Coordinates of C-alpha atoms and ligand atoms in Angstrom, one line a residue:
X1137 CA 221.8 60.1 21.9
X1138 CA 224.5 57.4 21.1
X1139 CA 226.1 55.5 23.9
X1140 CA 229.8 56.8 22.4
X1141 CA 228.7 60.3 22.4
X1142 CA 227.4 59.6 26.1
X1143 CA 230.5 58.2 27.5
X1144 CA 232.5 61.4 25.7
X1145 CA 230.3 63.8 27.4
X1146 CA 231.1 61.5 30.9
X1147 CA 234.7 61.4 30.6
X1148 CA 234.6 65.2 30.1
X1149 CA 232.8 65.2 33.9
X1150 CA 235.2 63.1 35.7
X1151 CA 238.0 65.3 33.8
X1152 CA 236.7 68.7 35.1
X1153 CA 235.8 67.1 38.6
X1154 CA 239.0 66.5 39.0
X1155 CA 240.9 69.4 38.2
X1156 CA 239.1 71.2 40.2
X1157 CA 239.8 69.0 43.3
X1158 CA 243.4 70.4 42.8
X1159 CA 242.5 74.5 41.4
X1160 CA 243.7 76.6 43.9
X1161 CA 241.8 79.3 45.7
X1162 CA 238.7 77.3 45.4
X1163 CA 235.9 78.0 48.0
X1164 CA 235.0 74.9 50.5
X1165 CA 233.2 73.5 48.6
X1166 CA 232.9 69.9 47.8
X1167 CA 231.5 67.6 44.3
X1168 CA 229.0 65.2 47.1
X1169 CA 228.5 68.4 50.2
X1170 CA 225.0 66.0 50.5
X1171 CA 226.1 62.4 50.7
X1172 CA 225.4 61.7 53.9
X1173 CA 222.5 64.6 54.2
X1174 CA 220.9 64.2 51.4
X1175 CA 221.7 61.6 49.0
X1176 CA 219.5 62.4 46.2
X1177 CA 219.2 65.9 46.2
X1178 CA 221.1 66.1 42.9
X1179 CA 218.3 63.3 41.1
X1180 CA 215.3 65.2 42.9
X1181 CA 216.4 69.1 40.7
X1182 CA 216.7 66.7 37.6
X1183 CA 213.7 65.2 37.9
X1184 CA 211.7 68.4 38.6
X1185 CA 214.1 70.1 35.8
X1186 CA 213.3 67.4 33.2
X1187 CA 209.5 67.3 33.9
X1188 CA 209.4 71.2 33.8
X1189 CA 211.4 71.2 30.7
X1190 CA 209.3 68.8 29.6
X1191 CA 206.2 71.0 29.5
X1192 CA 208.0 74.2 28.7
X1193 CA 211.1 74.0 26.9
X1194 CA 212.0 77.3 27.4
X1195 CA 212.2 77.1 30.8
X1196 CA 216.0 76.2 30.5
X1197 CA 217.4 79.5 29.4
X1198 CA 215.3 81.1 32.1
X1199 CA 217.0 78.8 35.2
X1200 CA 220.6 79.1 33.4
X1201 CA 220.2 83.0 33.5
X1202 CA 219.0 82.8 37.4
X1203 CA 222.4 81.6 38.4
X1204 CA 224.1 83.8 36.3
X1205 CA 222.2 86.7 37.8
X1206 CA 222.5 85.3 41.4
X1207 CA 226.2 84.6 40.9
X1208 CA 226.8 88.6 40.0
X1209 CA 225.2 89.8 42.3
X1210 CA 226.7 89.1 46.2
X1211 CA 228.0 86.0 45.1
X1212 CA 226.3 82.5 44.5
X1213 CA 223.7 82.8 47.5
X1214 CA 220.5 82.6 46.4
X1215 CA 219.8 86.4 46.9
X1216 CA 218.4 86.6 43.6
X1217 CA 215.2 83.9 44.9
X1218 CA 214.4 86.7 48.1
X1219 CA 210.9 88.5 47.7
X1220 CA 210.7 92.5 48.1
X1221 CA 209.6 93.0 51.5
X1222 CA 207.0 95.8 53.0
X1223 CA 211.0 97.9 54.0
X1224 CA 213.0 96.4 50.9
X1225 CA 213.2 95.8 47.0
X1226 CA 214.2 92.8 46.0
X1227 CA 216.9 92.0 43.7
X1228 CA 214.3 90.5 41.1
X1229 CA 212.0 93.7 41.3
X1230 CA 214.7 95.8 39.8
X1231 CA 214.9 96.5 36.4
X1232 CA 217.8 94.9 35.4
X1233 CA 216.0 91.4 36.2
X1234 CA 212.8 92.0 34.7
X1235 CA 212.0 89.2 32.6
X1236 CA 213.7 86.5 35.2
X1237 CA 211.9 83.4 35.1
X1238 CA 211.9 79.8 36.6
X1239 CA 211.5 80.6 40.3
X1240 CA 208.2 78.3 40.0
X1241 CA 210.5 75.8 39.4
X1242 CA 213.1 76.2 42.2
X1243 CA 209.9 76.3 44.6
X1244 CA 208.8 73.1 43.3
X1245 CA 211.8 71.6 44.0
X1246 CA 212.7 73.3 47.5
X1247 CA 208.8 72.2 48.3
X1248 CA 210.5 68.2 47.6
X1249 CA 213.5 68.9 48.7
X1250 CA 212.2 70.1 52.3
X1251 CA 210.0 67.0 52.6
X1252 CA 213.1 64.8 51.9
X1253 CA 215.7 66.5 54.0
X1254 CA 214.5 69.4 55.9
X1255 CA 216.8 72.4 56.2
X1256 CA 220.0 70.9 54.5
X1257 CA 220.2 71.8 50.8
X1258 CA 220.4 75.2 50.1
X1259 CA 218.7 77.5 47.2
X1260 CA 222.2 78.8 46.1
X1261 CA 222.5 75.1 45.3
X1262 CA 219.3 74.0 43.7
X1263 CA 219.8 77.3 41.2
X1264 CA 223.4 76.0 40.6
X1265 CA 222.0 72.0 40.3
X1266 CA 219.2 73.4 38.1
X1267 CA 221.3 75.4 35.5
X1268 CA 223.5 72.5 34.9
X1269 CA 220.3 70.1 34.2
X1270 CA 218.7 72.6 32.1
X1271 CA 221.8 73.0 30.2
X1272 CA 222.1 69.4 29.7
X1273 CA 218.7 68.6 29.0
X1274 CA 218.9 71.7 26.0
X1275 CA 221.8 69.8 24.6
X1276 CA 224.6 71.2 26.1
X1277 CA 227.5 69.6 28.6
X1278 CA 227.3 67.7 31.8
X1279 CA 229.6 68.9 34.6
X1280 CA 230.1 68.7 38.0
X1281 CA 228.7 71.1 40.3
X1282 CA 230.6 71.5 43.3
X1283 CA 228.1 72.2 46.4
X1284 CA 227.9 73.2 49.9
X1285 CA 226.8 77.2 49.0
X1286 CA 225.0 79.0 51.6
X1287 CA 221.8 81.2 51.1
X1288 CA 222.6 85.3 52.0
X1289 CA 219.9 87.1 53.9
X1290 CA 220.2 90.4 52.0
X1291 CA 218.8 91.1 48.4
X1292 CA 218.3 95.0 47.1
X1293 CA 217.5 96.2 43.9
X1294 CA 220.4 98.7 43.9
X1295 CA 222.8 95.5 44.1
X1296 CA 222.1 94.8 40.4
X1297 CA 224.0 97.9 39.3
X1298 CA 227.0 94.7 39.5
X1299 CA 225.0 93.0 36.4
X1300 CA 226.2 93.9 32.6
X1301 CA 223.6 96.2 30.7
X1302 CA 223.2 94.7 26.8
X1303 CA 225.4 98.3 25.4
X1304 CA 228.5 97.7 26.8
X1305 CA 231.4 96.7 24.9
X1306 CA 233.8 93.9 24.5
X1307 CA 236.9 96.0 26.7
X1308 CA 234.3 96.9 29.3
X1309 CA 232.7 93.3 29.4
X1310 CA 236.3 91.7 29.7
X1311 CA 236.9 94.5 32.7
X1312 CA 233.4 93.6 34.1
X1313 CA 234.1 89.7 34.1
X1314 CA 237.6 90.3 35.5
X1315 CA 236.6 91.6 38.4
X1316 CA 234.9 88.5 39.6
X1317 CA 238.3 86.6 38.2
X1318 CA 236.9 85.5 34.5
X1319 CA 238.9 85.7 31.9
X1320 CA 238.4 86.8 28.5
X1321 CA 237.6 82.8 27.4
X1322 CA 235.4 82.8 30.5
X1323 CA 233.8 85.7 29.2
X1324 CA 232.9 85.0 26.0
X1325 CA 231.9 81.0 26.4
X1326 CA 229.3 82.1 29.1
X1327 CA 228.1 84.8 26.7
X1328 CA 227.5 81.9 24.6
X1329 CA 224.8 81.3 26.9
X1330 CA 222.5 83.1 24.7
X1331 CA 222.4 79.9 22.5
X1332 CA 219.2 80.0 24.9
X1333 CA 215.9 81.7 24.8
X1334 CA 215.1 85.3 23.7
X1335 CA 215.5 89.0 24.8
X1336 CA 212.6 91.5 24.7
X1337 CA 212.9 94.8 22.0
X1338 CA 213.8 97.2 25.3
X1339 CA 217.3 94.9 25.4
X1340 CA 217.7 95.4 22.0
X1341 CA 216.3 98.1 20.1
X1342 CA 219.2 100.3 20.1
X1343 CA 220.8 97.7 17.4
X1344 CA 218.4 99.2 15.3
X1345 CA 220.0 103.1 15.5
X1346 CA 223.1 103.4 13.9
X1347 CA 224.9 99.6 13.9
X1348 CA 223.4 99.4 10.5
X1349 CA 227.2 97.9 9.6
X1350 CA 227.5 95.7 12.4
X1351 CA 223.4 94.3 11.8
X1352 CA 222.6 91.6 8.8
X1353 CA 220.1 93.7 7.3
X1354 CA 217.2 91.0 7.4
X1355 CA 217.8 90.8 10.8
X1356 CA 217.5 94.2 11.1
X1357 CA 213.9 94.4 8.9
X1358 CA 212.4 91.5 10.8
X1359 CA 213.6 93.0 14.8
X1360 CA 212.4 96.2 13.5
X1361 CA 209.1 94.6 13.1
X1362 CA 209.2 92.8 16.2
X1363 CA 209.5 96.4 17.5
X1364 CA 206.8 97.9 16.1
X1365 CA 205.2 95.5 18.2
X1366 CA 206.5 97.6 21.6
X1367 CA 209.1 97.1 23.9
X1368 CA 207.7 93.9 25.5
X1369 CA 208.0 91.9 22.1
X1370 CA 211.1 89.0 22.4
X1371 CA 213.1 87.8 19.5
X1372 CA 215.2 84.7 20.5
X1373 CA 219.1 85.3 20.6
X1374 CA 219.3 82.4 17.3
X1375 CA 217.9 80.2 15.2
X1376 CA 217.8 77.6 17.9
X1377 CA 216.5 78.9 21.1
X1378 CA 215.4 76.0 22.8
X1379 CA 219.3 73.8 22.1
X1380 CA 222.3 74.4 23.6
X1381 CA 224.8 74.8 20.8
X1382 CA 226.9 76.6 18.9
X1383 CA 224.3 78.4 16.5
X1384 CA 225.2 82.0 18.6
X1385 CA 228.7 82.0 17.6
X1386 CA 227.7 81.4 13.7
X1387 CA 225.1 83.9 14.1
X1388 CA 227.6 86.8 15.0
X1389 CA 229.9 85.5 12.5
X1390 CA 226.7 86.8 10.3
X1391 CA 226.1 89.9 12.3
X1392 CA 223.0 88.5 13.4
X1393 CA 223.6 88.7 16.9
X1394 CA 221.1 90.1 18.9
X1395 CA 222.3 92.6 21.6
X1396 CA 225.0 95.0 20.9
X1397 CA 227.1 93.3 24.2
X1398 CA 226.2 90.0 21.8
X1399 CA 227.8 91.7 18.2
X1400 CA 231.0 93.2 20.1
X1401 CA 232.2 89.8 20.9
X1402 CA 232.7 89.7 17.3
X1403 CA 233.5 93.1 15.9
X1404 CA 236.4 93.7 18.5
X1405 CA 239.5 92.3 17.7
X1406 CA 240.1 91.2 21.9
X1407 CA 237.7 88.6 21.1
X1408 CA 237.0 87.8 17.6
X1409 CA 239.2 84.5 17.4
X1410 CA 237.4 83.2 20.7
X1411 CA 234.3 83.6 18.5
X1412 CA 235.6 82.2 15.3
X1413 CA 237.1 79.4 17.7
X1414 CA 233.7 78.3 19.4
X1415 CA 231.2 79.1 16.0
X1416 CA 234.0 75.9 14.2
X1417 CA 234.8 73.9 17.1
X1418 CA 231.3 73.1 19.5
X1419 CA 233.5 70.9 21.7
X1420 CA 235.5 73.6 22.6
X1421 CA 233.1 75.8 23.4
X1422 CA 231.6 73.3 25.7
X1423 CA 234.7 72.7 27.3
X1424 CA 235.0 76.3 27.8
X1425 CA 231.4 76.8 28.9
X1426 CA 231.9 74.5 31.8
X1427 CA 235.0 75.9 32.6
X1428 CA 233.7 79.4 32.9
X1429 CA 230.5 77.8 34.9
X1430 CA 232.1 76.2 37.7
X1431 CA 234.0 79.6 38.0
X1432 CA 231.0 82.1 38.0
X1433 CA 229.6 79.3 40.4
X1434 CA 231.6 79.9 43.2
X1435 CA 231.8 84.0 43.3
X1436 CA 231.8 85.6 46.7
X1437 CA 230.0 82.5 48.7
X1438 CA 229.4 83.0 52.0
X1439 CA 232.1 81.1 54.1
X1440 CA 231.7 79.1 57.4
X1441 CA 228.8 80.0 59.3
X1442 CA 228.2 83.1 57.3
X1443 CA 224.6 83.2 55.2
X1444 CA 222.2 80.0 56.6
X1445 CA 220.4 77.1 54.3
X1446 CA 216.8 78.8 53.9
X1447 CA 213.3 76.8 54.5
X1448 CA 211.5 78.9 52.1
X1449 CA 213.8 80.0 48.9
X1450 CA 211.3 83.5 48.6
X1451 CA 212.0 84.2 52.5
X1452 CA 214.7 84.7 55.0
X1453 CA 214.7 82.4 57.8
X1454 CA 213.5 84.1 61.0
X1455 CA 214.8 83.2 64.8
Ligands
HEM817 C1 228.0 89.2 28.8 C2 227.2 89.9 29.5 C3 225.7 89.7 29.4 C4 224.7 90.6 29.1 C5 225.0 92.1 28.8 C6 223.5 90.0 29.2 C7 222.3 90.6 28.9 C8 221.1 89.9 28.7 C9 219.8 90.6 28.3 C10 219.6 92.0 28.1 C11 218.9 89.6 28.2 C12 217.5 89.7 27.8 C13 216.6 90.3 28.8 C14 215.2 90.6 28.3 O1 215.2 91.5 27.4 O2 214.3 89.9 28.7 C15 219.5 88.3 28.5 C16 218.9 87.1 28.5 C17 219.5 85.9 28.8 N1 220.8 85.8 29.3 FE1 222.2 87.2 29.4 N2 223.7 88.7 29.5 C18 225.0 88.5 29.7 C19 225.6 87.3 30.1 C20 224.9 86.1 30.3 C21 225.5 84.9 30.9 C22 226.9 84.8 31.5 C23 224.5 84.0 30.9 C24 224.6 82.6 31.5 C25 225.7 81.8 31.4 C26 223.3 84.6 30.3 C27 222.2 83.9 30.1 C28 221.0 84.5 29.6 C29 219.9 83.7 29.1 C30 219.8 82.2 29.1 C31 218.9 84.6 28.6 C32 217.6 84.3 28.1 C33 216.5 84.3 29.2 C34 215.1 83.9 28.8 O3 214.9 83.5 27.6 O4 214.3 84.0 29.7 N3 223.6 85.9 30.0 N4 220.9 88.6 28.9
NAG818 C1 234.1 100.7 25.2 O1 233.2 101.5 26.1 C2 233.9 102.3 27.0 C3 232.9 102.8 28.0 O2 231.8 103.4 27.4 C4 234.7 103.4 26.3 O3 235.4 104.2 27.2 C5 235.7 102.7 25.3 O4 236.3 103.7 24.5 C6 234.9 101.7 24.4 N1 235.9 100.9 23.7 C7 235.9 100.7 22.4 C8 237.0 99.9 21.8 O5 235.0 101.2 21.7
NAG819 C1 210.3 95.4 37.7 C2 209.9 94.0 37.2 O1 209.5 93.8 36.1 N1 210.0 93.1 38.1 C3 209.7 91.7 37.7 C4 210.9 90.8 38.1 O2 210.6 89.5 37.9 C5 209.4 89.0 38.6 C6 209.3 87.5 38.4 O3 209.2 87.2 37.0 C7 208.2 89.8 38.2 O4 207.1 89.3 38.9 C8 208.4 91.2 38.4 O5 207.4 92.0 37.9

């Protein structure tokens, strides 16, 4: 990467950093919560992240889709990491989060983080840390991530009824997102999240039944052969899976997109510009992306003495 385009993508940190210093009704929490703590817990999730990333490229859409599930779910608190217990299911045993992947990855770095500086960083943290990195690292922008998030203690399956099932449309997904105070840009840059990894034919195959109109028909012969396949077959969300960029928006410029909540951003007219906007201008979409991450990254955290920092990011601490 060229030293000009480096410095761009720098500027654009300090920039956001700094408006959000001033945003109002943002949570307490600040862009260096570990100074004094624990000075290089931000370079100890890039390292892990890059080496992880390093062996399995993939890996990136899975950790930028744990914080997006976390965040929806009672807030940016880790509840996504807990374990189903012998009384209690688990957040990532429900359905909804089948198919979640990188917590090998947060363990790794919780297991470094723990020898470094025992009990301070939290796993709502890391997960936010680690999204940004993988992000990065796939191509896409650098930003801040405010910290000082606190884990929750409770995580139950039925609490994923707040996530948005891959049917819905553009109205409902604008109503969804603005209840947790994301706009309409919000809504559809983090959709653009899907310029990484893949979804599995179950999250897909109704594209297949009557949005014949809405579905580029090779897309349509070579899904319905990943079908035939069963419901556990994946077909990646573009051309590029593995790079953050702004191949998605083209794609559903070309009705190629892969879920029908992917498609709508296009075909309804509350969001079609957004889409035309981001699939010409990449910068913008960044800038929007980053925007609508530092948002979703601060839903519902626990405040005060409310949640605790938790030794083992599967477990709640116990007294
Ligand atoms: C707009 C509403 C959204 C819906 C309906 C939705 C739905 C889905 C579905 C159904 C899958 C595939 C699951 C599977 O079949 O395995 C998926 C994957 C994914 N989602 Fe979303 N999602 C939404 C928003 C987001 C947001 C806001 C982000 C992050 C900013 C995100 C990041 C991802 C990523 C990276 C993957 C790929 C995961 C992998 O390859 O392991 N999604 N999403
Ligand atoms: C979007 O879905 C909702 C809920 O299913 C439905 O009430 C609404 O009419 C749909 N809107 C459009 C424009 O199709
Ligand atoms: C129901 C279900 O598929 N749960 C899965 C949720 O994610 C974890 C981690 O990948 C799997 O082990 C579960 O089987």
């Amino acid at each position: 990467m060229s030293a000009a385009k480096n410095l761009v993508r720098l500027l654009i940190v300090v920039q956001v950093a700094a408006g959000l210093a001033g945003a109002p009704g943002v949570a307490a929490l600040s862009m260096d919560y570990y100074g004094m703590s624990c000075p290089f817990a931000e370079m100890i999730v890039r390292s892990v992240v890059g080496e992880a990333l390093m062996k399995d490229p993939t890996l990136a859409a899975g950790l930028l889709r744990l914080h997006f599930h976390d965040c929806f779910v009672q807030g940016c608190d880790a509840s996504v990491l807990l374990d189903s217990t012998a009384g209690n299911t688990a957040e990532k045993d429900a359905l909804a989060n089948k198919s979640l992947r990188g917590y090998e990855v947060i363990d790794r770095i919780k297991q470094i983080m723990e020898a470094q500086c025992p009990g301070i960083v939290s796993c709502a943290d890391i997960i936010a840390f680690a999204a940004r990195d993988a992000v990065f690292m796939a191509g896409g922008p650098y930003y801040g991530v405010p910290n000082g998030r606190r884990d929750g203690t409770r995580s139950s399956a039925a609490d994923t009824i707040a996530l948005p099932a891959p049917t819905l449309n553009a109205s409902t997904l604008i109503q969804m997102f603005g209840s947790h105070g994301l706009n309409a840009r919000d809504m559809v840059a983090l959709s653009g999240g899907h310029t990484l990894g893949v979804a599995h034919c179950a999250s897909f195959k109704n594209r297949l039944q009557g949005e014949a109109a809405t579905l580029d028909a090779s897309l349509a012969s070579s899904l319905g052969a990943t079908c035939a396949n069963g419901d556990s077959a994946t077909a990646p969300f573009d051309r590029t899976s593995n790079a953050f960029d702004g191949v998605y928006f083209r794609e559903l410029q070309s009705r190629r997109g892969l879920l029908s909540s992917d498609q709508t951003l296009f075909e309804s007219p509350e969001t079609r510009a957004l889409v035309n906007m981001f699939a010409t201008n990449q910068a913008y979409f960044f800038f929007a992306f980053q925007q609508g991450m530092l948002k979703m990254g601060q839903l519902d955290l626990k405040e005060g003495t409310q949640g605790e920092i938790r030794k083992s990011c599967r477990v709640v601490n116990s007294y």
